[in-house]
Amino acid sequence: MQAPNTQPIRVMIAKVGLDGHDRGVKIVARCLRDAGMDVIYTGLHRTPEEVALAAVQEDVDILGISILSGAQMTVFPRVLELLRGQHGSDIAVVGGGVMPDEDVVELKRMGVSEVLLQDTPPQAIVESMRRLVRERGPR
Amino acid sequence: MGRAVPPLALVQQVLEGRLTAVARMITHAESGEEACHEALAEIYRHTGKAHVVGITGVPGSGKSALVTRLCKALRAGGRSVGVIAVDPSSPFSGGSILGDRIRMNELVTDPGVFIRSMATRGALGGLARASLSGVDILDAAGYDVVLIETVGVGQDEIDVVQAVHTTLVVSAPGLGDDIQAIKAGVLEIADIHVVGKCDRSDAHRTVTDLKNMLAMGHRNSQGYGWQVPLIPTSSVSGEGIPELLTAIDGHLEALTSSGELEQRRRRIAQTRLLKSAENILRDQFQRHHDRQISELTDRMMSGRTHPHAAAQTLLNQFRSERKP
């Protein structure tokens, strides 16, 4: 049982663009739930605008976006820009899915906090989320 | 939003309707932290303008899709809408999957709509502890209508009726016979009955069962001149949504002109007072009485006391500690 007055970490999990594969993202959502987090799932085929605004309204700690379509270099810069415009830049953006290593380096340079690729074990995903919130500190 | 802004410093921005401030204030309210109460008290002084509408019904009856349709209809009429959508927390991990937004995505880029998902975190009754503070925040931020979507309820989770001006109970086809319709509980609390999914062929049966139930009862005329209507809707086609909006506005009109609105406001205030007292007590118990609770449980397990006597002992200990 959750001790009273400990705030669960809030995570939004999103699928952006023309990518219909959501089995992985559902497993991630489920394992974060089982780690005691509040997980807001947006469903498939969202736009960067929808996702960024929803993340601000939901005041999430982390916005996780899964991409299996190869659109990461378009989607992430746009989401980061929108979050900055909405005063949501203290939301940590995390990427997931399948993408080339050089893209991962570039995404982190742009401001994506973490990229968790296809072989990441569930417990490592949970640990990453906790670490990001710990590093950010209270807000 | 900067780091660690104290809640009180956000109040002015909430009153101006600033998105990030509204969102962060709801987070503070959910945390229940000591620092948020002063801010919430200030916000409470600015409430009372919004029409607060509760939407309840069994899981899968189409509440989220209906909320989406209602938001669009309200926006078309120029009104802004705040939504608090409640989903259950896991009793084991405390975590949750909040999925009501999936059906509301098309609304999000409209600045006149604010949607917030909330997990129950162990609260029973269909709402989360912070749901009503969330309503206060959206009301004070200037949203004209605030919709609370409860968790999917069973037969008895009726907290929402003590918390809103207008209660919608959503039924869907294929979930039970005419006996379900005359049982006590959720179906009794409706100010407006909605039958969703009327694009389905078996919907007429549900409509008939509920209509018969309403015809049998005495509470369908609620004593302030309001006849509880039954409105078939389809969130697929949009059928029935204009009629539903008319009924919601008509209900507020009936509440206002009869004086019932003041009664309900008072009832809501009293419920919140009692709920808050309950929450404070429960928190104090959990924080300071773990040892006593454990000892008394041991005594019950060994047959030396029974639940009522143990509870009396616990309360006596609690009281004696609090005497000056």
PDB file of N, CA, C and O in Angstrom, chain A residues 1-2 4-5 7-8 10 12 29-30 33-43 46 49-50 53-54 56-59 86-90 136 138-139, chain B residues 1 3-5 18-20 23-24 27-28 30-32 91-99 101-102 105 108-109 113-117 119 121 283 286-287:
ATOM      1  N   MET A   1       0.841  -1.218   0.000  1.00  0.00           N
ATOM      2  CA  MET A   1       0.000   0.000   0.000  1.00  0.00           C
ATOM      3  C   MET A   1       0.865   1.252   0.000  1.00  0.00           C
ATOM      4  O   MET A   1       1.912   1.301   0.618  1.00  0.00           O
ATOM      5  N   GLN A   2       0.371   2.232  -0.674  1.00  0.00           N
ATOM      6  CA  GLN A   2       1.036   3.523  -0.742  1.00  0.00           C
ATOM      7  C   GLN A   2       0.915   4.215   0.619  1.00  0.00           C
ATOM      8  O   GLN A   2      -0.156   4.238   1.200  1.00  0.00           O
ATOM      9  N   PRO A   4       0.398   7.329   3.031  1.00  0.00           N
ATOM     10  CA  PRO A   4      -0.346   8.551   2.754  1.00  0.00           C
ATOM     11  C   PRO A   4       0.597   9.716   2.461  1.00  0.00           C
ATOM     12  O   PRO A   4       1.694   9.779   3.019  1.00  0.00           O
ATOM     13  N   ASN A   5       0.147  10.601   1.612  1.00  0.00           N
ATOM     14  CA  ASN A   5       0.885  11.826   1.299  1.00  0.00           C
ATOM     15  C   ASN A   5       2.210  11.635   0.567  1.00  0.00           C
ATOM     16  O   ASN A   5       3.017  12.531   0.515  1.00  0.00           O
ATOM     17  N   GLN A   7       3.379  11.480  -3.079  1.00  0.00           N
ATOM     18  CA  GLN A   7       2.799  11.714  -4.385  1.00  0.00           C
ATOM     19  C   GLN A   7       3.316  10.683  -5.375  1.00  0.00           C
ATOM     20  O   GLN A   7       4.518  10.589  -5.580  1.00  0.00           O
ATOM     21  N   PRO A   8       2.428   9.933  -6.015  1.00  0.00           N
ATOM     22  CA  PRO A   8       2.914   9.051  -7.068  1.00  0.00           C
ATOM     23  C   PRO A   8       3.524   9.894  -8.208  1.00  0.00           C
ATOM     24  O   PRO A   8       3.072  11.005  -8.459  1.00  0.00           O
ATOM     25  N   ARG A  10       3.854  11.087 -11.802  1.00  0.00           N
ATOM     26  CA  ARG A  10       2.874  11.137 -12.898  1.00  0.00           C
ATOM     27  C   ARG A  10       3.612  11.063 -14.231  1.00  0.00           C
ATOM     28  O   ARG A  10       4.500  11.879 -14.490  1.00  0.00           O
ATOM     29  N   MET A  12       3.014  10.693 -18.495  1.00  0.00           N
ATOM     30  CA  MET A  12       2.132  10.550 -19.652  1.00  0.00           C
ATOM     31  C   MET A  12       2.861   9.725 -20.701  1.00  0.00           C
ATOM     32  O   MET A  12       4.029   9.970 -20.979  1.00  0.00           O
ATOM     33  N   ALA A  29       3.354   1.109 -19.851  1.00  0.00           N
ATOM     34  CA  ALA A  29       2.341   1.740 -18.991  1.00  0.00           C
ATOM     35  C   ALA A  29       2.006   0.828 -17.820  1.00  0.00           C
ATOM     36  O   ALA A  29       1.943   1.260 -16.666  1.00  0.00           O
ATOM     37  N   ARG A  30       1.825  -0.445 -18.133  1.00  0.00           N
ATOM     38  CA  ARG A  30       1.467  -1.407 -17.094  1.00  0.00           C
ATOM     39  C   ARG A  30       2.588  -1.552 -16.059  1.00  0.00           C
ATOM     40  O   ARG A  30       2.328  -1.590 -14.857  1.00  0.00           O
ATOM     41  N   ARG A  33       2.619   1.452 -13.823  1.00  0.00           N
ATOM     42  CA  ARG A  33       1.481   1.367 -12.893  1.00  0.00           C
ATOM     43  C   ARG A  33       1.826   0.438 -11.737  1.00  0.00           C
ATOM     44  O   ARG A  33       1.596   0.758 -10.567  1.00  0.00           O
ATOM     45  N   ASP A  34       2.407  -0.712 -12.071  1.00  0.00           N
ATOM     46  CA  ASP A  34       2.736  -1.684 -11.030  1.00  0.00           C
ATOM     47  C   ASP A  34       3.860  -1.194 -10.122  1.00  0.00           C
ATOM     48  O   ASP A  34       4.060  -1.730  -9.038  1.00  0.00           O
ATOM     49  N   ALA A  35       4.583  -0.172 -10.576  1.00  0.00           N
ATOM     50  CA  ALA A  35       5.607   0.441  -9.724  1.00  0.00           C
ATOM     51  C   ALA A  35       5.017   1.602  -8.920  1.00  0.00           C
ATOM     52  O   ALA A  35       5.747   2.360  -8.274  1.00  0.00           O
ATOM     53  N   GLY A  36       3.687   1.761  -8.980  1.00  0.00           N
ATOM     54  CA  GLY A  36       3.021   2.753  -8.145  1.00  0.00           C
ATOM     55  C   GLY A  36       2.893   4.129  -8.758  1.00  0.00           C
ATOM     56  O   GLY A  36       2.650   5.112  -8.060  1.00  0.00           O
ATOM     57  N   MET A  37       3.072   4.233 -10.064  1.00  0.00           N
ATOM     58  CA  MET A  37       2.965   5.552 -10.704  1.00  0.00           C
ATOM     59  C   MET A  37       1.575   5.748 -11.304  1.00  0.00           C
ATOM     60  O   MET A  37       0.891   4.803 -11.645  1.00  0.00           O
ATOM     61  N   ASP A  38       1.167   7.020 -11.435  1.00  0.00           N
ATOM     62  CA  ASP A  38      -0.042   7.363 -12.180  1.00  0.00           C
ATOM     63  C   ASP A  38       0.360   7.508 -13.645  1.00  0.00           C
ATOM     64  O   ASP A  38       1.226   8.319 -13.976  1.00  0.00           O
ATOM     65  N   VAL A  39      -0.255   6.714 -14.499  1.00  0.00           N
ATOM     66  CA  VAL A  39       0.121   6.710 -15.913  1.00  0.00           C
ATOM     67  C   VAL A  39      -1.059   7.194 -16.749  1.00  0.00           C
ATOM     68  O   VAL A  39      -2.136   6.597 -16.715  1.00  0.00           O
ATOM     69  N   ILE A  40      -0.862   8.264 -17.473  1.00  0.00           N
ATOM     70  CA  ILE A  40      -1.907   8.765 -18.359  1.00  0.00           C
ATOM     71  C   ILE A  40      -1.553   8.328 -19.771  1.00  0.00           C
ATOM     72  O   ILE A  40      -0.497   8.689 -20.288  1.00  0.00           O
ATOM     73  N   TYR A  41      -2.404   7.511 -20.366  1.00  0.00           N
ATOM     74  CA  TYR A  41      -2.131   7.022 -21.713  1.00  0.00           C
ATOM     75  C   TYR A  41      -3.004   7.783 -22.700  1.00  0.00           C
ATOM     76  O   TYR A  41      -4.209   7.932 -22.491  1.00  0.00           O
ATOM     77  N   THR A  42      -2.392   8.263 -23.775  1.00  0.00           N
ATOM     78  CA  THR A  42      -3.124   9.119 -24.718  1.00  0.00           C
ATOM     79  C   THR A  42      -3.766   8.343 -25.843  1.00  0.00           C
ATOM     80  O   THR A  42      -4.592   8.883 -26.567  1.00  0.00           O
ATOM     81  N   GLY A  43      -3.342   7.090 -26.047  1.00  0.00           N
ATOM     82  CA  GLY A  43      -3.815   6.371 -27.225  1.00  0.00           C
ATOM     83  C   GLY A  43      -2.957   6.691 -28.443  1.00  0.00           C
ATOM     84  O   GLY A  43      -1.992   7.456 -28.361  1.00  0.00           O
ATOM     85  N   ARG A  46      -1.476  10.523 -32.021  1.00  0.00           N
ATOM     86  CA  ARG A  46      -1.607  11.873 -31.495  1.00  0.00           C
ATOM     87  C   ARG A  46      -0.675  12.828 -32.249  1.00  0.00           C
ATOM     88  O   ARG A  46       0.286  12.407 -32.886  1.00  0.00           O
ATOM     89  N   GLU A  49       1.217  18.671 -30.828  1.00  0.00           N
ATOM     90  CA  GLU A  49       0.459  19.729 -30.139  1.00  0.00           C
ATOM     91  C   GLU A  49      -0.425  19.134 -29.041  1.00  0.00           C
ATOM     92  O   GLU A  49      -0.468  19.627 -27.917  1.00  0.00           O
ATOM     93  N   GLU A  50      -1.165  18.071 -29.409  1.00  0.00           N
ATOM     94  CA  GLU A  50      -2.072  17.439 -28.436  1.00  0.00           C
ATOM     95  C   GLU A  50      -1.297  16.914 -27.228  1.00  0.00           C
ATOM     96  O   GLU A  50      -1.700  17.105 -26.081  1.00  0.00           O
ATOM     97  N   LEU A  53       0.272  19.816 -24.943  1.00  0.00           N
ATOM     98  CA  LEU A  53      -0.746  20.515 -24.156  1.00  0.00           C
ATOM     99  C   LEU A  53      -1.344  19.615 -23.072  1.00  0.00           C
ATOM    100  O   LEU A  53      -1.566  20.049 -21.943  1.00  0.00           O
ATOM    101  N   ALA A  54      -1.573  18.369 -23.450  1.00  0.00           N
ATOM    102  CA  ALA A  54      -2.128  17.428 -22.472  1.00  0.00           C
ATOM    103  C   ALA A  54      -1.144  17.235 -21.317  1.00  0.00           C
ATOM    104  O   ALA A  54      -1.541  17.185 -20.155  1.00  0.00           O
ATOM    105  N   VAL A  56       0.984  19.354 -20.138  1.00  0.00           N
ATOM    106  CA  VAL A  56       0.950  20.548 -19.281  1.00  0.00           C
ATOM    107  C   VAL A  56      -0.316  20.536 -18.419  1.00  0.00           C
ATOM    108  O   VAL A  56      -0.263  20.762 -17.211  1.00  0.00           O
ATOM    109  N   GLN A  57      -1.467  20.235 -19.023  1.00  0.00           N
ATOM    110  CA  GLN A  57      -2.720  20.184 -18.247  1.00  0.00           C
ATOM    111  C   GLN A  57      -2.645  19.132 -17.150  1.00  0.00           C
ATOM    112  O   GLN A  57      -3.138  19.326 -16.054  1.00  0.00           O
ATOM    113  N   GLU A  58      -2.043  18.005 -17.481  1.00  0.00           N
ATOM    114  CA  GLU A  58      -1.961  16.913 -16.507  1.00  0.00           C
ATOM    115  C   GLU A  58      -0.830  17.130 -15.507  1.00  0.00           C
ATOM    116  O   GLU A  58      -0.675  16.367 -14.563  1.00  0.00           O
ATOM    117  N   ASP A  59       0.000  18.146 -15.739  1.00  0.00           N
ATOM    118  CA  ASP A  59       1.130  18.463 -14.865  1.00  0.00           C
ATOM    119  C   ASP A  59       1.963  17.216 -14.571  1.00  0.00           C
ATOM    120  O   ASP A  59       2.256  16.907 -13.414  1.00  0.00           O
ATOM    121  N   GLN A  86       4.767  26.472 -23.725  1.00  0.00           N
ATOM    122  CA  GLN A  86       3.647  26.345 -22.771  1.00  0.00           C
ATOM    123  C   GLN A  86       4.134  26.399 -21.323  1.00  0.00           C
ATOM    124  O   GLN A  86       3.420  25.957 -20.425  1.00  0.00           O
ATOM    125  N   HIS A  87       5.335  26.857 -21.086  1.00  0.00           N
ATOM    126  CA  HIS A  87       5.924  26.884 -19.740  1.00  0.00           C
ATOM    127  C   HIS A  87       5.965  25.487 -19.137  1.00  0.00           C
ATOM    128  O   HIS A  87       5.764  25.318 -17.943  1.00  0.00           O
ATOM    129  N   GLY A  88       6.186  24.501 -19.975  1.00  0.00           N
ATOM    130  CA  GLY A  88       6.225  23.127 -19.492  1.00  0.00           C
ATOM    131  C   GLY A  88       7.605  22.513 -19.607  1.00  0.00           C
ATOM    132  O   GLY A  88       7.746  21.302 -19.700  1.00  0.00           O
ATOM    133  N   SER A  89       8.646  23.369 -19.573  1.00  0.00           N
ATOM    134  CA  SER A  89       9.983  22.799 -19.817  1.00  0.00           C
ATOM    135  C   SER A  89      10.539  22.054 -18.611  1.00  0.00           C
ATOM    136  O   SER A  89      11.602  21.445 -18.716  1.00  0.00           O
ATOM    137  N   ASP A  90       9.836  22.085 -17.459  1.00  0.00           N
ATOM    138  CA  ASP A  90      10.319  21.224 -16.376  1.00  0.00           C
ATOM    139  C   ASP A  90       9.744  19.807 -16.468  1.00  0.00           C
ATOM    140  O   ASP A  90       9.979  18.983 -15.595  1.00  0.00           O
ATOM    141  N   ARG A 136      15.417  16.086 -10.741  1.00  0.00           N
ATOM    142  CA  ARG A 136      14.733  17.368 -10.924  1.00  0.00           C
ATOM    143  C   ARG A 136      14.475  18.057  -9.587  1.00  0.00           C
ATOM    144  O   ARG A 136      14.531  19.268  -9.472  1.00  0.00           O
ATOM    145  N   PRO A 138      12.042  18.791  -5.974  1.00  0.00           N
ATOM    146  CA  PRO A 138      10.633  19.147  -5.761  1.00  0.00           C
ATOM    147  C   PRO A 138      10.217  20.335  -6.609  1.00  0.00           C
ATOM    148  O   PRO A 138      11.046  21.147  -6.980  1.00  0.00           O
ATOM    149  N   ARG A 139       8.935  20.398  -6.928  1.00  0.00           N
ATOM    150  CA  ARG A 139       8.455  21.571  -7.657  1.00  0.00           C
ATOM    151  C   ARG A 139       7.147  22.061  -7.078  1.00  0.00           C
ATOM    152  O   ARG A 139       6.570  21.410  -6.237  1.00  0.00           O
TER     153      ARG A 139
ATOM    154  N   MET B   1       7.249  26.841 -15.924  1.00  0.00           N
ATOM    155  CA  MET B   1       6.975  27.006 -14.487  1.00  0.00           C
ATOM    156  C   MET B   1       8.253  26.750 -13.697  1.00  0.00           C
ATOM    157  O   MET B   1       8.901  25.734 -13.879  1.00  0.00           O
ATOM    158  N   ARG B   3      10.824  26.090 -10.419  1.00  0.00           N
ATOM    159  CA  ARG B   3      10.829  25.021  -9.429  1.00  0.00           C
ATOM    160  C   ARG B   3      10.264  25.492  -8.090  1.00  0.00           C
ATOM    161  O   ARG B   3      10.471  26.634  -7.680  1.00  0.00           O
ATOM    162  N   ALA B   4       9.597  24.579  -7.410  1.00  0.00           N
ATOM    163  CA  ALA B   4       9.191  24.760  -6.028  1.00  0.00           C
ATOM    164  C   ALA B   4       8.529  26.111  -5.750  1.00  0.00           C
ATOM    165  O   ALA B   4       8.882  26.817  -4.816  1.00  0.00           O
ATOM    166  N   VAL B   5       7.567  26.509  -6.589  1.00  0.00           N
ATOM    167  CA  VAL B   5       6.786  27.718  -6.320  1.00  0.00           C
ATOM    168  C   VAL B   5       5.792  27.388  -5.218  1.00  0.00           C
ATOM    169  O   VAL B   5       5.046  26.416  -5.334  1.00  0.00           O
ATOM    170  N   ARG B  18      -4.472  30.932 -15.773  1.00  0.00           N
ATOM    171  CA  ARG B  18      -3.250  30.483 -16.455  1.00  0.00           C
ATOM    172  C   ARG B  18      -3.097  28.976 -16.340  1.00  0.00           C
ATOM    173  O   ARG B  18      -3.091  28.412 -15.246  1.00  0.00           O
ATOM    174  N   LEU B  19      -2.978  28.376 -17.519  1.00  0.00           N
ATOM    175  CA  LEU B  19      -2.982  26.918 -17.649  1.00  0.00           C
ATOM    176  C   LEU B  19      -2.016  26.207 -16.701  1.00  0.00           C
ATOM    177  O   LEU B  19      -2.384  25.287 -15.975  1.00  0.00           O
ATOM    178  N   THR B  20      -0.751  26.630 -16.714  1.00  0.00           N
ATOM    179  CA  THR B  20       0.255  25.935 -15.910  1.00  0.00           C
ATOM    180  C   THR B  20      -0.042  26.079 -14.419  1.00  0.00           C
ATOM    181  O   THR B  20       0.172  25.144 -13.655  1.00  0.00           O
ATOM    182  N   ALA B  23      -2.921  23.779 -13.532  1.00  0.00           N
ATOM    183  CA  ALA B  23      -2.447  22.391 -13.522  1.00  0.00           C
ATOM    184  C   ALA B  23      -1.632  22.094 -12.265  1.00  0.00           C
ATOM    185  O   ALA B  23      -1.822  21.076 -11.606  1.00  0.00           O
ATOM    186  N   ARG B  24      -0.720  23.022 -11.920  1.00  0.00           N
ATOM    187  CA  ARG B  24       0.142  22.793 -10.759  1.00  0.00           C
ATOM    188  C   ARG B  24      -0.670  22.833  -9.460  1.00  0.00           C
ATOM    189  O   ARG B  24      -0.436  22.059  -8.545  1.00  0.00           O
ATOM    190  N   THR B  27      -2.184  19.620  -8.793  1.00  0.00           N
ATOM    191  CA  THR B  27      -1.172  18.691  -8.262  1.00  0.00           C
ATOM    192  C   THR B  27      -0.977  18.913  -6.759  1.00  0.00           C
ATOM    193  O   THR B  27      -0.909  17.960  -5.986  1.00  0.00           O
ATOM    194  N   HIS B  28      -0.888  20.175  -6.357  1.00  0.00           N
ATOM    195  CA  HIS B  28      -0.738  20.474  -4.927  1.00  0.00           C
ATOM    196  C   HIS B  28      -1.934  19.931  -4.148  1.00  0.00           C
ATOM    197  O   HIS B  28      -1.777  19.327  -3.086  1.00  0.00           O
ATOM    198  N   GLU B  30      -3.846  17.478  -4.899  1.00  0.00           N
ATOM    199  CA  GLU B  30      -3.776  16.009  -4.850  1.00  0.00           C
ATOM    200  C   GLU B  30      -2.782  15.525  -3.803  1.00  0.00           C
ATOM    201  O   GLU B  30      -2.962  14.481  -3.203  1.00  0.00           O
ATOM    202  N   SER B  31      -1.709  16.300  -3.623  1.00  0.00           N
ATOM    203  CA  SER B  31      -0.683  15.882  -2.672  1.00  0.00           C
ATOM    204  C   SER B  31      -1.206  15.960  -1.243  1.00  0.00           C
ATOM    205  O   SER B  31      -0.739  15.250  -0.369  1.00  0.00           O
ATOM    206  N   GLY B  32      -2.205  16.822  -0.998  1.00  0.00           N
ATOM    207  CA  GLY B  32      -2.746  16.990   0.338  1.00  0.00           C
ATOM    208  C   GLY B  32      -1.758  17.625   1.305  1.00  0.00           C
ATOM    209  O   GLY B  32      -1.980  17.640   2.510  1.00  0.00           O
ATOM    210  N   PRO B  91      -5.165  -1.172  -5.893  1.00  0.00           N
ATOM    211  CA  PRO B  91      -5.113  -1.355  -4.444  1.00  0.00           C
ATOM    212  C   PRO B  91      -3.785  -1.964  -4.003  1.00  0.00           C
ATOM    213  O   PRO B  91      -3.471  -1.966  -2.824  1.00  0.00           O
ATOM    214  N   PHE B  92      -3.006  -2.483  -4.936  1.00  0.00           N
ATOM    215  CA  PHE B  92      -1.757  -3.166  -4.571  1.00  0.00           C
ATOM    216  C   PHE B  92      -0.550  -2.253  -4.708  1.00  0.00           C
ATOM    217  O   PHE B  92       0.234  -2.092  -3.791  1.00  0.00           O
ATOM    218  N   SER B  93      -0.386  -1.635  -5.871  1.00  0.00           N
ATOM    219  CA  SER B  93       0.811  -0.810  -6.087  1.00  0.00           C
ATOM    220  C   SER B  93       0.535   0.663  -5.819  1.00  0.00           C
ATOM    221  O   SER B  93       1.457   1.444  -5.645  1.00  0.00           O
ATOM    222  N   GLY B  94      -0.739   1.064  -5.794  1.00  0.00           N
ATOM    223  CA  GLY B  94      -1.073   2.477  -5.670  1.00  0.00           C
ATOM    224  C   GLY B  94      -0.999   3.197  -7.002  1.00  0.00           C
ATOM    225  O   GLY B  94      -1.374   4.349  -7.115  1.00  0.00           O
ATOM    226  N   GLY B  95      -0.508   2.528  -8.028  1.00  0.00           N
ATOM    227  CA  GLY B  95      -0.405   3.145  -9.352  1.00  0.00           C
ATOM    228  C   GLY B  95      -1.737   3.099 -10.089  1.00  0.00           C
ATOM    229  O   GLY B  95      -2.719   2.551  -9.606  1.00  0.00           O
ATOM    230  N   SER B  96      -1.752   3.697 -11.285  1.00  0.00           N
ATOM    231  CA  SER B  96      -3.004   3.727 -12.038  1.00  0.00           C
ATOM    232  C   SER B  96      -2.723   3.885 -13.527  1.00  0.00           C
ATOM    233  O   SER B  96      -1.645   4.320 -13.916  1.00  0.00           O
ATOM    234  N   ILE B  97      -3.698   3.478 -14.312  1.00  0.00           N
ATOM    235  CA  ILE B  97      -3.695   3.823 -15.736  1.00  0.00           C
ATOM    236  C   ILE B  97      -4.889   4.748 -15.931  1.00  0.00           C
ATOM    237  O   ILE B  97      -6.033   4.356 -15.710  1.00  0.00           O
ATOM    238  N   LEU B  98      -4.609   5.989 -16.300  1.00  0.00           N
ATOM    239  CA  LEU B  98      -5.681   6.968 -16.480  1.00  0.00           C
ATOM    240  C   LEU B  98      -5.943   7.079 -17.979  1.00  0.00           C
ATOM    241  O   LEU B  98      -5.151   7.660 -18.713  1.00  0.00           O
ATOM    242  N   GLY B  99      -7.064   6.479 -18.405  1.00  0.00           N
ATOM    243  CA  GLY B  99      -7.281   6.337 -19.846  1.00  0.00           C
ATOM    244  C   GLY B  99      -8.447   7.139 -20.391  1.00  0.00           C
ATOM    245  O   GLY B  99      -8.793   7.013 -21.560  1.00  0.00           O
ATOM    246  N   ARG B 101      -8.638  10.175 -21.121  1.00  0.00           N
ATOM    247  CA  ARG B 101      -8.204  11.145 -22.131  1.00  0.00           C
ATOM    248  C   ARG B 101      -8.203  10.576 -23.533  1.00  0.00           C
ATOM    249  O   ARG B 101      -8.283  11.328 -24.500  1.00  0.00           O
ATOM    250  N   ILE B 102      -8.036   9.254 -23.645  1.00  0.00           N
ATOM    251  CA  ILE B 102      -7.933   8.636 -24.972  1.00  0.00           C
ATOM    252  C   ILE B 102      -9.096   9.088 -25.838  1.00  0.00           C
ATOM    253  O   ILE B 102      -8.940   9.366 -27.014  1.00  0.00           O
ATOM    254  N   ASN B 105      -8.994  13.334 -26.781  1.00  0.00           N
ATOM    255  CA  ASN B 105      -7.838  13.985 -27.397  1.00  0.00           C
ATOM    256  C   ASN B 105      -8.198  15.152 -28.311  1.00  0.00           C
ATOM    257  O   ASN B 105      -7.492  16.149 -28.368  1.00  0.00           O
ATOM    258  N   VAL B 108      -8.204  18.717 -26.823  1.00  0.00           N
ATOM    259  CA  VAL B 108      -7.124  19.266 -26.019  1.00  0.00           C
ATOM    260  C   VAL B 108      -6.539  20.559 -26.584  1.00  0.00           C
ATOM    261  O   VAL B 108      -6.090  21.416 -25.836  1.00  0.00           O
ATOM    262  N   THR B 109      -6.584  20.705 -27.881  1.00  0.00           N
ATOM    263  CA  THR B 109      -5.983  21.920 -28.438  1.00  0.00           C
ATOM    264  C   THR B 109      -6.941  23.118 -28.396  1.00  0.00           C
ATOM    265  O   THR B 109      -6.588  24.203 -28.814  1.00  0.00           O
ATOM    266  N   VAL B 113     -11.095  24.382 -23.136  1.00  0.00           N
ATOM    267  CA  VAL B 113     -11.341  23.108 -22.455  1.00  0.00           C
ATOM    268  C   VAL B 113     -10.103  22.732 -21.649  1.00  0.00           C
ATOM    269  O   VAL B 113      -8.992  22.791 -22.161  1.00  0.00           O
ATOM    270  N   PHE B 114     -10.294  22.379 -20.397  1.00  0.00           N
ATOM    271  CA  PHE B 114      -9.183  21.911 -19.559  1.00  0.00           C
ATOM    272  C   PHE B 114      -9.559  20.547 -19.007  1.00  0.00           C
ATOM    273  O   PHE B 114     -10.589  20.406 -18.345  1.00  0.00           O
ATOM    274  N   ILE B 115      -8.727  19.544 -19.291  1.00  0.00           N
ATOM    275  CA  ILE B 115      -9.030  18.181 -18.840  1.00  0.00           C
ATOM    276  C   ILE B 115      -7.953  17.717 -17.886  1.00  0.00           C
ATOM    277  O   ILE B 115      -6.762  17.847 -18.172  1.00  0.00           O
ATOM    278  N   ARG B 116      -8.364  17.176 -16.757  1.00  0.00           N
ATOM    279  CA  ARG B 116      -7.393  16.658 -15.814  1.00  0.00           C
ATOM    280  C   ARG B 116      -7.820  15.259 -15.370  1.00  0.00           C
ATOM    281  O   ARG B 116      -8.958  15.062 -14.944  1.00  0.00           O
ATOM    282  N   SER B 117      -6.902  14.309 -15.471  1.00  0.00           N
ATOM    283  CA  SER B 117      -7.157  12.950 -15.002  1.00  0.00           C
ATOM    284  C   SER B 117      -6.750  12.841 -13.548  1.00  0.00           C
ATOM    285  O   SER B 117      -5.783  13.460 -13.129  1.00  0.00           O
ATOM    286  N   ALA B 119      -6.464   9.936 -10.161  1.00  0.00           N
ATOM    287  CA  ALA B 119      -6.597   8.564  -9.673  1.00  0.00           C
ATOM    288  C   ALA B 119      -7.245   8.582  -8.297  1.00  0.00           C
ATOM    289  O   ALA B 119      -7.065   9.524  -7.528  1.00  0.00           O
ATOM    290  N   ARG B 121      -6.733   6.806  -5.614  1.00  0.00           N
ATOM    291  CA  ARG B 121      -5.811   6.644  -4.489  1.00  0.00           C
ATOM    292  C   ARG B 121      -6.503   6.126  -3.238  1.00  0.00           C
ATOM    293  O   ARG B 121      -6.371   6.690  -2.142  1.00  0.00           O
ATOM    294  N   ASP B 283      -5.721  10.361   8.264  1.00  0.00           N
ATOM    295  CA  ASP B 283      -4.283  10.624   8.133  1.00  0.00           C
ATOM    296  C   ASP B 283      -3.581  10.557   9.484  1.00  0.00           C
ATOM    297  O   ASP B 283      -2.519   9.965   9.618  1.00  0.00           O
ATOM    298  N   GLN B 286      -3.282   6.977  10.567  1.00  0.00           N
ATOM    299  CA  GLN B 286      -2.280   6.192   9.847  1.00  0.00           C
ATOM    300  C   GLN B 286      -0.876   6.631  10.218  1.00  0.00           C
ATOM    301  O   GLN B 286       0.043   5.831  10.261  1.00  0.00           O
ATOM    302  N   ARG B 287      -0.714   7.915  10.512  1.00  0.00           N
ATOM    303  CA  ARG B 287       0.623   8.411  10.796  1.00  0.00           C
ATOM    304  C   ARG B 287       1.079   8.063  12.216  1.00  0.00           C
ATOM    305  O   ARG B 287       2.222   7.761  12.446  1.00  0.00           O
TER     306      ARG B 287
END
